[in-house]
CSV table of C-alpha atoms in Angstrom, one decimal:
chain,number,residue,atom,x,y,z
A,1,MET,CA,143.1,194.1,28.7
A,2,ALA,CA,142.7,190.3,28.7
A,3,LYS,CA,144.6,188.4,31.4
A,4,SER,CA,147.7,186.5,30.3
A,5,PHE,CA,149.1,183.4,32.0
A,6,VAL,CA,152.5,181.8,32.6
A,7,ILE,CA,152.8,178.0,32.2
A,8,GLU,CA,155.8,176.5,34.1
A,9,LEU,CA,156.6,172.9,33.1
A,10,ASP,CA,159.4,171.2,35.0
A,11,PHE,CA,161.3,169.4,32.2
A,12,GLU,CA,163.1,166.9,34.4
A,13,ALA,CA,160.1,166.0,36.6
A,14,CYS,CA,157.7,165.4,33.7
A,15,LYS,CA,156.9,161.8,32.8
A,16,GLY,CA,155.5,162.7,29.4
A,17,CYS,CA,152.0,161.2,30.0
A,18,GLY,CA,150.5,163.9,27.7
A,19,TYR,CA,147.5,164.6,29.9
A,20,CYS,CA,148.0,168.3,29.6
A,21,LEU,CA,147.8,168.0,25.9
A,22,GLU,CA,144.7,165.8,26.2
A,23,VAL,CA,142.7,168.1,28.5
A,24,CYS,CA,143.6,171.6,27.2
A,25,PRO,CA,140.6,173.1,25.5
A,26,ARG,CA,142.7,175.7,23.7
A,27,ASN,CA,145.4,173.4,22.3
A,28,VAL,CA,148.2,175.3,24.0
A,29,PHE,CA,150.6,172.3,24.2
A,30,ASP,CA,152.5,170.5,21.5
A,31,PRO,CA,154.2,167.0,21.9
A,32,GLY,CA,157.8,167.5,22.8
A,33,ARG,CA,160.8,166.1,21.0
A,34,ALA,CA,163.6,166.5,23.6
A,35,PHE,CA,164.2,163.7,26.1
A,36,ASN,CA,164.8,164.4,29.8
A,37,ALA,CA,167.3,162.4,32.0
A,38,LYS,CA,164.7,159.7,32.7
A,39,GLY,CA,163.9,159.2,29.0
A,40,HIS,CA,160.5,160.9,28.9
A,41,GLN,CA,159.5,163.5,26.3
A,42,PRO,CA,157.8,166.4,28.1
A,43,PRO,CA,155.3,168.4,26.0
A,44,VAL,CA,156.0,172.1,25.2
A,45,ALA,CA,153.6,175.0,25.9
A,46,ALA,CA,153.9,176.2,22.4
A,47,ARG,CA,150.9,178.6,22.3
A,48,VAL,CA,150.9,180.1,25.9
A,49,ASP,CA,149.2,183.3,24.6
A,50,ASP,CA,146.1,181.2,23.9
A,51,CYS,CA,145.9,180.0,27.6
A,52,VAL,CA,142.8,181.1,29.4
A,53,GLY,CA,143.9,179.9,32.8
A,54,CYS,CA,141.2,177.2,33.2
A,55,GLN,CA,143.7,175.1,35.3
A,56,GLY,CA,142.7,171.9,33.5
A,57,CYS,CA,146.3,170.9,32.9
A,58,PHE,CA,147.3,171.7,36.5
A,59,TYR,CA,144.5,169.4,37.8
A,60,ALA,CA,145.3,166.7,35.2
A,61,CYS,CA,149.1,166.6,35.8
A,62,PRO,CA,149.8,163.6,38.0
A,63,ASP,CA,153.5,164.5,38.7
A,64,PHE,CA,153.4,167.9,40.4
A,65,CYS,CA,155.5,169.4,37.5
A,66,LEU,CA,153.1,171.9,36.0
A,67,GLU,CA,151.9,175.3,37.3
A,68,VAL,CA,149.7,177.9,35.7
A,69,THR,CA,149.8,181.4,37.1
A,70,CYS,CA,148.3,184.7,36.1
A,71,ARG,CA,150.8,187.2,34.8
A,72,GLU,CA,150.5,190.4,36.8
B,1,MET,CA,157.9,171.5,40.5
B,2,ASP,CA,154.7,173.1,41.5
B,3,ARG,CA,153.9,175.0,44.7
B,4,LEU,CA,152.3,171.9,46.4
B,5,PHE,CA,155.5,170.0,46.0
B,6,HIS,CA,157.5,172.9,47.6
B,7,LYS,CA,155.0,173.2,50.5
B,8,PHE,CA,154.2,169.6,51.3
B,9,LEU,CA,156.4,166.9,49.7
B,10,ARG,CA,159.8,165.4,50.0
B,11,ALA,CA,162.2,166.0,47.2
B,12,ARG,CA,163.7,162.5,47.3
B,13,LYS,CA,160.3,160.9,46.8
B,14,ILE,CA,159.0,163.0,43.9
B,15,PRO,CA,158.8,162.3,41.0
B,16,SER,CA,157.3,159.1,42.4
B,17,THR,CA,157.9,155.7,41.0
B,18,ALA,CA,154.3,155.5,39.6
B,19,CYS,CA,154.0,154.7,35.9
B,20,SER,CA,153.8,157.6,33.5
B,21,GLY,CA,150.1,158.5,33.2
B,22,CYS,CA,149.1,156.9,36.6
B,23,GLY,CA,146.2,158.9,38.0
B,24,LEU,CA,147.4,158.4,41.6
B,25,GLY,CA,149.3,161.7,41.5
B,26,GLN,CA,146.1,163.4,40.6
B,27,VAL,CA,144.4,162.0,43.7
B,28,HIS,CA,147.4,163.0,45.8
B,29,LYS,CA,147.4,166.5,44.4
B,30,ARG,CA,143.7,167.0,45.4
B,31,VAL,CA,144.4,166.0,49.0
B,32,LEU,CA,147.2,168.5,49.1
B,33,LEU,CA,145.0,171.2,47.6
B,34,ALA,CA,142.4,170.6,50.3
B,35,LEU,CA,145.1,170.8,53.0
B,36,GLU,CA,146.3,174.1,51.4
B,37,ARG,CA,142.8,175.4,51.5
B,38,LEU,CA,142.5,174.6,55.2
B,39,ASP,CA,145.9,176.2,55.8
B,40,LEU,CA,147.3,173.0,57.2
B,41,GLY,CA,151.0,172.3,57.0
B,42,PRO,CA,153.4,169.3,57.5
B,43,ASP,CA,153.2,169.8,61.3
B,44,ASP,CA,149.4,169.5,61.4
B,45,VAL,CA,149.0,166.1,59.7
B,46,VAL,CA,150.2,162.6,60.3
B,47,TRP,CA,149.9,160.6,57.0
B,48,GLY,CA,149.5,156.9,56.9
B,49,THR,CA,149.6,154.6,53.8
B,50,GLY,CA,148.4,151.1,52.9
B,51,ILE,CA,149.9,148.6,50.6
B,52,GLY,CA,149.8,148.3,46.8
B,53,CYS,CA,150.1,151.0,44.2
B,54,ALA,CA,148.3,153.6,46.4
B,55,GLY,CA,150.4,152.9,49.4
B,56,ARG,CA,153.7,152.5,47.7
B,57,GLN,CA,153.6,155.6,45.6
B,58,THR,CA,152.4,157.9,48.4
B,59,PHE,CA,154.5,156.4,51.2
B,60,ASN,CA,156.8,159.0,52.8
B,61,THR,CA,156.1,161.6,50.2
B,62,TRP,CA,154.5,163.8,52.9
B,63,ARG,CA,157.1,166.1,54.5
B,64,GLY,CA,155.6,165.7,58.0
B,65,ASP,CA,155.1,162.6,60.0
B,66,ASN,CA,154.4,159.4,58.1
B,67,PHE,CA,153.7,155.7,58.8
B,68,ALA,CA,153.0,152.7,56.7
B,69,GLY,CA,150.5,150.1,57.8
B,70,THR,CA,150.5,146.5,57.1
B,71,HIS,CA,148.1,145.5,54.4
B,72,GLY,CA,144.5,146.5,55.3
B,73,ARG,CA,145.5,147.4,58.9
B,74,VAL,CA,146.4,151.0,58.5
B,75,TYR,CA,143.0,152.0,59.9
B,76,ALA,CA,143.4,150.0,63.0
B,77,ILE,CA,146.9,151.6,63.6
B,78,ALA,CA,145.4,155.0,63.0
B,79,ALA,CA,142.7,154.4,65.5
B,80,GLY,CA,145.3,153.9,68.2
B,81,LEU,CA,147.2,156.8,67.0
B,82,ARG,CA,144.1,159.0,67.2
B,83,VAL,CA,143.8,158.3,70.9
B,84,ALA,CA,147.5,159.0,71.5
B,85,LEU,CA,147.7,162.2,69.3
B,86,GLY,CA,144.9,164.2,70.7
B,87,PRO,CA,142.6,166.3,68.6
B,88,GLY,CA,145.2,168.9,67.4
B,89,LYS,CA,146.5,166.7,64.5
B,90,LYS,CA,144.7,165.4,61.5
B,91,ILE,CA,145.2,161.9,60.3
B,92,VAL,CA,145.1,161.3,56.6
B,93,LEU,CA,145.3,157.7,55.2
B,94,THR,CA,145.9,156.8,51.6
B,95,ALA,CA,145.0,153.3,50.6
B,96,GLY,CA,144.0,151.4,47.5
B,97,ASP,CA,140.8,149.5,46.7
B,98,GLY,CA,142.1,146.1,47.7
B,99,ASP,CA,143.5,147.5,50.9
B,100,ALA,CA,140.4,149.4,51.9
B,101,PHE,CA,137.5,147.4,50.5
B,102,GLY,CA,139.2,143.9,50.3
B,103,ILE,CA,141.6,142.8,53.0
B,104,GLY,CA,141.0,145.8,55.2
B,105,LEU,CA,137.2,146.2,54.9
B,106,LYS,CA,136.6,144.8,58.4
B,107,HIS,CA,139.0,147.2,60.0
B,108,LEU,CA,137.5,150.1,57.9
B,109,LEU,CA,134.0,149.2,59.1
B,110,ASN,CA,135.1,149.1,62.7
B,111,CYS,CA,136.7,152.5,62.4
B,112,ALA,CA,133.4,153.8,60.9
B,113,ARG,CA,131.4,152.1,63.7
B,114,ARG,CA,133.5,153.9,66.3
B,115,ASN,CA,133.5,157.1,64.3
B,116,VAL,CA,137.3,157.5,64.7
B,117,ASP,CA,138.4,161.0,63.5
B,118,MET,CA,140.4,160.2,60.4
B,119,THR,CA,140.2,160.9,56.6
B,120,VAL,CA,140.6,157.9,54.5
B,121,VAL,CA,141.4,158.6,50.8
B,122,VAL,CA,140.8,155.4,48.8
B,123,ALA,CA,142.7,155.6,45.5
B,124,ASP,CA,140.9,153.0,43.4
B,125,ASN,CA,142.5,151.8,40.2
B,126,LEU,CA,139.8,149.1,39.6
B,127,GLY,CA,141.9,146.0,40.3
B,128,TYR,CA,145.2,144.6,41.6
B,129,GLN,CA,147.4,146.6,39.3
B,130,SER,CA,150.7,146.5,41.3
B,131,THR,CA,150.8,142.7,41.1
B,132,GLY,CA,150.2,142.6,37.4
B,133,GLY,CA,146.6,143.6,36.7
B,134,GLN,CA,144.4,140.9,38.2
B,135,PHE,CA,140.7,141.7,38.8
B,136,GLY,CA,139.9,143.1,42.2
B,137,ILE,CA,137.0,143.9,44.4
B,138,THR,CA,135.8,147.0,42.5
B,139,THR,CA,136.6,145.8,38.9
B,140,PRO,CA,133.5,146.3,36.8
B,141,ARG,CA,131.7,143.2,35.7
B,142,GLY,CA,132.6,142.0,32.3
B,143,SER,CA,136.1,143.4,32.4
B,144,VAL,CA,138.8,141.5,30.6
B,145,THR,CA,141.9,141.4,32.9
B,146,ASP,CA,144.9,139.1,33.2
B,147,SER,CA,142.9,136.9,35.6
B,148,SER,CA,139.6,137.1,33.8
B,149,PRO,CA,140.4,136.6,30.1
B,150,TYR,CA,136.8,136.0,29.1
B,151,GLY,CA,135.4,138.9,31.2
B,152,LEU,CA,134.8,139.2,34.9
B,153,ASN,CA,131.9,136.9,35.9
B,154,GLU,CA,131.4,138.0,39.6
B,155,PRO,CA,129.9,141.2,41.1
B,156,GLY,CA,132.2,143.7,42.7
B,157,TRP,CA,131.6,146.3,45.4
B,158,LEU,CA,130.4,148.7,42.7
B,159,GLY,CA,127.5,148.1,40.4
B,160,GLY,CA,124.9,145.3,40.2
B,161,GLY,CA,122.9,146.8,43.0
B,162,LEU,CA,125.9,147.0,45.4
B,163,ASP,CA,127.8,150.0,46.6
B,164,VAL,CA,130.5,149.7,49.2
B,165,LEU,CA,129.8,153.3,50.4
B,166,GLU,CA,126.3,152.1,51.4
B,167,ILE,CA,127.9,149.5,53.7
B,168,LEU,CA,130.2,152.2,55.2
B,169,LYS,CA,127.2,154.5,55.7
B,170,ALA,CA,125.3,151.7,57.5
B,171,ALA,CA,128.4,151.1,59.6
B,172,GLY,CA,128.3,154.7,60.9
B,173,ALA,CA,130.7,156.7,58.8
B,174,THR,CA,129.9,160.4,59.1
B,175,TYR,CA,131.2,161.7,55.8
B,176,LEU,CA,131.4,159.8,52.5
B,177,ALA,CA,132.1,161.1,49.0
B,178,ARG,CA,133.1,159.7,45.6
B,179,HIS,CA,135.0,161.3,42.7
B,180,LEU,CA,137.1,160.6,39.7
B,181,SER,CA,140.7,161.7,39.9
B,182,LEU,CA,139.9,163.9,37.0
B,183,ASP,CA,137.3,166.0,38.9
B,184,GLY,CA,138.5,169.5,39.7
B,185,ALA,CA,137.4,171.9,42.4
B,186,SER,CA,134.4,169.8,43.5
B,187,SER,CA,136.7,166.9,44.6
B,188,VAL,CA,138.8,169.4,46.6
B,189,GLU,CA,135.6,170.6,48.2
B,190,SER,CA,134.6,167.1,49.3
B,191,LEU,CA,138.1,166.5,50.7
B,192,VAL,CA,137.9,169.8,52.7
B,193,MET,CA,134.6,168.6,54.2
B,194,ALA,CA,136.1,165.2,55.0
B,195,LEU,CA,139.1,166.8,56.7
B,196,GLU,CA,137.0,169.2,58.7
B,197,ASN,CA,134.7,166.4,59.9
B,198,PRO,CA,135.5,165.4,63.5
B,199,GLY,CA,134.8,161.8,62.8
B,200,PHE,CA,135.3,159.0,60.2
B,201,SER,CA,135.4,160.4,56.7
B,202,LEU,CA,136.2,158.5,53.5
B,203,VAL,CA,136.6,159.9,50.0
B,204,HIS,CA,136.6,157.3,47.2
B,205,PHE,CA,138.6,158.3,44.1
B,206,ILE,CA,138.5,156.2,40.9
B,207,TYR,CA,141.6,156.8,38.9
B,208,PRO,CA,143.0,155.5,35.6
B,209,CYS,CA,145.7,152.8,35.6
B,210,VAL,CA,147.3,153.0,32.2
B,211,THR,CA,149.6,150.0,32.4
B,212,HIS,CA,147.1,147.3,33.1
B,213,PHE,CA,143.4,148.5,33.2
B,214,GLY,CA,144.1,150.8,30.2
B,215,ALA,CA,146.2,148.4,28.2
B,216,VAL,CA,144.3,145.2,28.9
B,217,THR,CA,140.7,146.1,29.7
B,218,LEU,CA,140.4,149.2,27.5
B,219,GLY,CA,142.8,147.8,24.9
B,220,GLU,CA,144.5,151.1,24.5
B,221,ARG,CA,148.2,152.1,24.9
B,222,ASP,CA,148.0,155.8,24.2
B,223,LYS,CA,147.7,157.5,27.6
B,224,GLY,CA,145.9,160.5,26.3
B,225,LYS,CA,143.3,158.3,24.7
B,226,ILE,CA,143.0,156.2,27.9
B,227,LEU,CA,142.3,159.4,29.8
B,228,GLY,CA,139.7,160.3,27.2
B,229,SER,CA,138.0,156.9,27.3
B,230,PHE,CA,138.1,156.8,31.1
B,231,ARG,CA,136.4,160.2,31.3
B,232,ALA,CA,133.8,159.3,28.6
B,233,MET,CA,133.0,156.1,30.5
B,234,PHE,CA,132.6,157.5,33.9
B,235,ALA,CA,131.7,161.1,33.3
B,236,GLY,CA,130.3,161.1,29.8
B,237,GLY,CA,132.4,164.2,29.1
B,238,GLY,CA,134.6,164.9,26.0
B,239,LYS,CA,137.7,166.9,25.6
B,240,GLY,CA,137.9,169.8,28.0
B,241,GLY,CA,139.2,170.7,31.5
B,242,PRO,CA,138.3,169.1,34.8
B,243,THR,CA,135.0,167.1,34.6
B,244,ASP,CA,133.2,169.1,37.3
B,245,ARG,CA,130.4,170.1,34.9
B,246,ASP,CA,128.9,166.7,35.2
B,247,ASP,CA,128.9,166.6,39.0
B,248,GLY,CA,125.7,165.5,40.5
B,249,ARG,CA,123.8,165.7,37.2
B,250,GLY,CA,124.7,163.3,34.5
B,251,GLY,CA,125.5,160.4,36.8
B,252,GLU,CA,123.0,158.1,38.4
B,253,THR,CA,123.5,155.6,41.3
B,254,ASP,CA,122.6,152.1,40.7
B,255,GLY,CA,119.5,151.6,42.9
B,256,GLY,CA,119.3,148.6,45.1
B,257,GLY,CA,116.1,147.2,43.4
B,258,ARG,CA,117.3,147.2,39.9
B,259,LYS,CA,117.6,143.8,38.2
B,260,ASP,CA,121.3,142.9,37.7
B,261,PRO,CA,121.7,141.9,34.1
B,262,GLY,CA,125.0,140.2,34.8
B,263,PRO,CA,127.9,140.0,32.4
B,264,GLN,CA,127.7,138.6,28.9
B,265,ALA,CA,130.5,136.2,28.1
B,266,GLY,CA,132.7,137.4,25.4
B,267,SER,CA,130.8,140.7,25.1
B,268,GLY,CA,134.1,142.6,25.5
B,269,PRO,CA,135.2,144.9,28.3
B,270,VAL,CA,133.2,146.8,30.7
B,271,SER,CA,130.3,148.2,28.8
B,272,GLY,CA,126.9,148.1,30.4
B,273,ASP,CA,128.2,147.8,34.0
B,274,PRO,CA,126.3,150.1,36.4
B,275,ALA,CA,129.6,151.0,38.0
B,276,PHE,CA,130.1,153.4,35.2
B,277,ARG,CA,127.1,155.5,36.1
B,278,LEU,CA,128.1,156.2,39.7
B,279,LYS,CA,127.0,159.5,41.1
B,280,ARG,CA,129.9,161.8,42.0
B,281,GLY,CA,130.1,164.2,44.9
B,282,THR,CA,129.1,163.9,48.5
B,283,TYR,CA,127.5,160.5,49.1
B,284,HIS,CA,126.6,160.8,52.8
B,285,ASP,CA,126.9,163.8,55.1
B,286,GLY,CA,126.4,163.0,58.8
B,287,ARG,CA,129.0,165.4,60.2
B,288,GLY,CA,128.6,166.0,63.9
B,289,LEU,CA,125.8,163.5,64.3
B,290,ARG,CA,127.7,160.9,66.2
B,291,PRO,CA,130.3,161.2,69.0
B,292,GLU,CA,133.9,160.8,68.0
B,293,PHE,CA,135.7,157.8,69.3
B,294,ALA,CA,138.9,159.2,70.9
B,295,ALA,CA,137.2,162.2,72.4
B,296,SER,CA,134.5,160.1,74.1
B,297,LEU,CA,137.1,157.5,75.2
B,298,ILE,CA,139.3,160.1,76.8
B,299,ALA,CA,136.3,161.8,78.5
B,300,TRP,CA,135.0,158.4,79.7
B,301,THR,CA,138.4,157.3,81.1
B,302,LYS,CA,138.7,160.6,82.9
B,303,ASN,CA,135.2,160.1,84.5
B,304,VAL,CA,136.2,156.5,85.6
B,305,ARG,CA,139.4,157.8,87.1
B,306,GLU,CA,137.7,160.6,89.0
B,307,GLY,CA,135.0,158.1,90.2
B,308,ALA,CA,137.6,155.6,91.3
B,309,GLY,CA,139.5,158.3,93.3
B,310,ARG,CA,136.5,159.2,95.3
């Protein structure tokens, strides 16, 4: 069975730069609509089932608010 | 927050005050990944910071011991600290391009000359961005900035036959590497080698500044597009994950003998500058080839004392 992954995105810590959207080769993220307390719009991991765990978004995130882990 | 934050960083300093989209956090993250790989914790590292974007946004984020140096002098302070600390603790310094290669270059060269055991992480945003986006010492020739509205007319430390890492190599540094902040595992690998080196190591990271370099020089406001342009310029890559696949292959270093074409007035931003074809990965590996400063000084002092006692 193919591996599946969990994407944890910290809504309040995100600054909404959109780098995860930009680097994802599987188009897992969508632009977010909701604002956090600091006025940023964090993206949403809308198609997490498409994630292949390349860690591109983890490496690209400058704000320590995104983690991709393999679901056991 | 991710696992690196929980292991290494202070809650009151993260999220940092860096602009949304600033690549500095990417550089910081790679250093933490290297420390995680080496199984080092907050008690094993003393972290010093310089001045400017790189110093301010990383200052006091480390959960362990911290210090901030005066502008360009953090290397000199760290050299003294190296003697006082003993070999058990690592010293990591984060500084910017102006701090390391501008005002602090002489201190940096003298640390390299003495081969003082420290790891200097230069987070280079290609100019003086914290003061409003003036051109700096690594800004590519031809760049339009707030202080070079017709394009930058002078050579920097990157490109035009010059490379600041070559100067550091000649000064005696024992490990040197260069990466983009977008590089993945290969940049962590270089940092691991730098941290393991019992001598002077420097890893030069070029990272995107979205607020000034992106908006003024690249003429782009969309952060995703800035990241894409930045990657295309330096790594030649398109949409995808980390840019490791280009490491050591696509890039070429600007050789010393090449004729420097110079900037074309009004030719627009940065195109054609050799800085954009810099090779990524390890630049110089002389680990273990030269004696380390603090260890030799301590041994030498011990010998003198024992000799004087006789």
